[in-house]
């Protein structure tokens, strides 16, 4: 992809965000929404920049990132492992398919009370919720991507003396990598949403907790700052993931 095309895509992608900010500014300037309920974007971004130098705020952001990365990392390991195992072993596949059909549609947030009762109110329950929500997109993408791999590739590897297990991880896993990375990208987005939501429900730290605390004290500007923070973190993580994907999948089309 040429530099000019990349810049054009970024510019086009920025248009909806600029329109949203323009609508936000319009609502505050015209007083359609009271300033006590909807502060101006300028006030929110100014406060956000100020808090970037606050160690307490950065500590809350670090807690959120820790929970996000732990839950997402476990989801990647388990999701890819089970997906590949389900394709490589008919027994594992037959056990895995009904579990996916039953559990994948279940809203995982409904399991959060059970996680809190069994794992407590600290990191473990939130990591478990992130893991449960992010794992299924990764598992499904890995399983379907591995199933779609041309069997001739595996036959060629086996004909050259490669064992079944080695072919599974060197041929099937590599060929299914575009699908796997797509599932991981979806799982990462879900992880950002779920970790924030879990901290809003029950937490004494993290960005979600800061939002709830500010709302309870009617600090509307501070209430919007965690939303901006998680959005910026999501954009940075997505950009990092796209860079990783481009490195791993040289020759494949990039995702925006």
CSV table of C-alpha atoms in Angstrom, one decimal, residues 29-137:
chain,number,residue,atom,x,y,z
A,29,UNK,CA,-22.8,25.8,21.9
A,30,UNK,CA,-26.5,26.0,21.2
A,31,UNK,CA,-27.3,24.9,24.8
A,32,UNK,CA,-29.6,22.1,23.4
A,33,UNK,CA,-27.9,20.0,26.1
A,34,UNK,CA,-27.2,21.8,29.4
A,35,UNK,CA,-23.5,22.3,30.1
A,36,UNK,CA,-24.0,20.6,33.5
A,37,UNK,CA,-25.0,17.4,31.7
A,38,UNK,CA,-22.9,17.6,28.5
A,39,UNK,CA,-19.6,19.6,28.8
A,40,UNK,CA,-17.9,20.9,25.7
A,41,UNK,CA,-15.4,18.7,23.9
A,42,UNK,CA,-12.8,21.4,24.5
A,43,UNK,CA,-13.3,21.2,28.2
A,44,UNK,CA,-13.1,17.4,28.2
A,45,UNK,CA,-10.0,17.1,26.1
A,46,UNK,CA,-8.3,19.9,28.2
A,47,UNK,CA,-9.0,17.9,31.3
A,48,UNK,CA,-7.8,14.7,29.7
A,49,UNK,CA,-4.5,16.3,28.8
A,50,UNK,CA,-4.2,17.6,32.4
A,51,UNK,CA,-4.8,14.2,33.8
A,52,UNK,CA,-2.1,12.6,31.6
A,53,UNK,CA,0.4,14.1,34.1
A,54,UNK,CA,-1.5,12.8,37.1
A,55,UNK,CA,0.1,9.7,38.6
A,56,UNK,CA,-3.2,8.7,40.2
A,57,UNK,CA,-5.0,8.7,36.9
A,58,UNK,CA,-2.2,6.9,35.1
A,59,UNK,CA,-2.3,4.3,37.9
A,60,UNK,CA,-6.0,3.7,37.2
A,61,UNK,CA,-5.3,3.4,33.5
A,62,UNK,CA,-2.5,0.9,34.2
A,63,UNK,CA,-4.9,-1.3,36.2
A,64,UNK,CA,-7.4,-1.3,33.4
A,65,UNK,CA,-4.6,-2.3,30.9
A,66,UNK,CA,-3.3,-5.0,33.2
A,67,UNK,CA,-6.8,-6.6,33.4
A,68,UNK,CA,-7.3,-6.2,29.7
A,69,UNK,CA,-4.0,-7.8,28.6
A,70,UNK,CA,-4.3,-10.7,31.1
A,71,UNK,CA,-7.8,-11.6,30.0
A,72,UNK,CA,-7.1,-11.1,26.3
A,73,UNK,CA,-3.8,-13.0,26.5
A,74,UNK,CA,-5.4,-16.0,28.1
A,75,UNK,CA,-8.2,-15.8,25.5
A,76,UNK,CA,-5.6,-15.9,22.7
A,77,UNK,CA,-3.8,-18.9,24.1
A,78,UNK,CA,-6.9,-20.9,24.9
A,79,UNK,CA,-8.9,-19.9,21.9
A,80,UNK,CA,-6.2,-20.7,19.4
A,81,UNK,CA,-5.2,-23.9,21.2
A,82,UNK,CA,-8.7,-25.3,21.3
A,83,UNK,CA,-9.5,-24.2,17.8
A,84,UNK,CA,-6.4,-26.0,16.4
A,85,UNK,CA,-7.0,-29.0,18.6
A,86,UNK,CA,-10.6,-29.2,17.4
A,87,UNK,CA,-9.5,-29.5,13.8
A,88,UNK,CA,-6.6,-31.9,14.5
A,89,UNK,CA,-8.6,-34.3,16.7
A,90,UNK,CA,-12.0,-35.6,15.7
A,91,UNK,CA,-12.7,-36.3,19.4
A,92,UNK,CA,-11.9,-32.8,20.5
A,93,UNK,CA,-13.9,-31.4,17.6
A,94,UNK,CA,-17.0,-33.4,18.5
A,95,UNK,CA,-16.7,-32.2,22.1
A,96,UNK,CA,-16.0,-28.6,21.1
A,97,UNK,CA,-18.8,-28.0,18.7
A,98,UNK,CA,-21.8,-28.4,21.1
A,99,UNK,CA,-20.0,-26.4,23.7
A,100,UNK,CA,-19.6,-23.5,21.2
A,101,UNK,CA,-23.2,-23.8,20.2
A,102,UNK,CA,-24.4,-23.6,23.8
A,103,UNK,CA,-22.0,-21.1,25.3
A,104,UNK,CA,-21.1,-18.7,22.4
A,105,UNK,CA,-24.5,-17.0,22.3
A,106,UNK,CA,-24.7,-16.5,26.1
A,107,UNK,CA,-24.0,-12.9,27.2
A,108,UNK,CA,-20.9,-13.3,29.3
A,109,UNK,CA,-21.8,-10.3,31.4
A,110,UNK,CA,-24.5,-12.5,32.9
A,111,UNK,CA,-21.8,-14.7,34.4
A,112,UNK,CA,-20.1,-11.7,36.2
A,113,UNK,CA,-22.0,-12.1,39.5
A,114,UNK,CA,-20.9,-15.7,39.6
A,115,UNK,CA,-17.3,-14.7,38.8
A,116,UNK,CA,-17.4,-12.1,41.7
A,117,UNK,CA,-18.8,-14.6,44.1
A,118,UNK,CA,-16.2,-17.3,43.3
A,119,UNK,CA,-13.1,-15.1,42.4
A,120,UNK,CA,-13.7,-12.0,44.5
A,121,UNK,CA,-14.1,-8.3,43.6
A,122,UNK,CA,-10.5,-7.7,42.6
A,123,UNK,CA,-8.5,-8.5,39.4
A,124,UNK,CA,-9.5,-12.2,39.0
A,125,UNK,CA,-13.2,-11.8,38.4
A,126,UNK,CA,-12.6,-9.0,35.8
A,127,UNK,CA,-9.9,-10.9,34.0
A,128,UNK,CA,-12.2,-14.0,33.9
A,129,UNK,CA,-15.0,-11.9,32.3
A,130,UNK,CA,-12.6,-10.5,29.7
A,131,UNK,CA,-11.3,-14.0,29.0
A,132,UNK,CA,-14.8,-15.5,28.6
A,133,UNK,CA,-16.0,-12.7,26.3
A,134,UNK,CA,-12.9,-12.5,24.1
A,135,UNK,CA,-12.2,-16.3,23.8
A,136,UNK,CA,-15.1,-17.3,21.7
A,137,UNK,CA,-14.5,-15.0,18.7
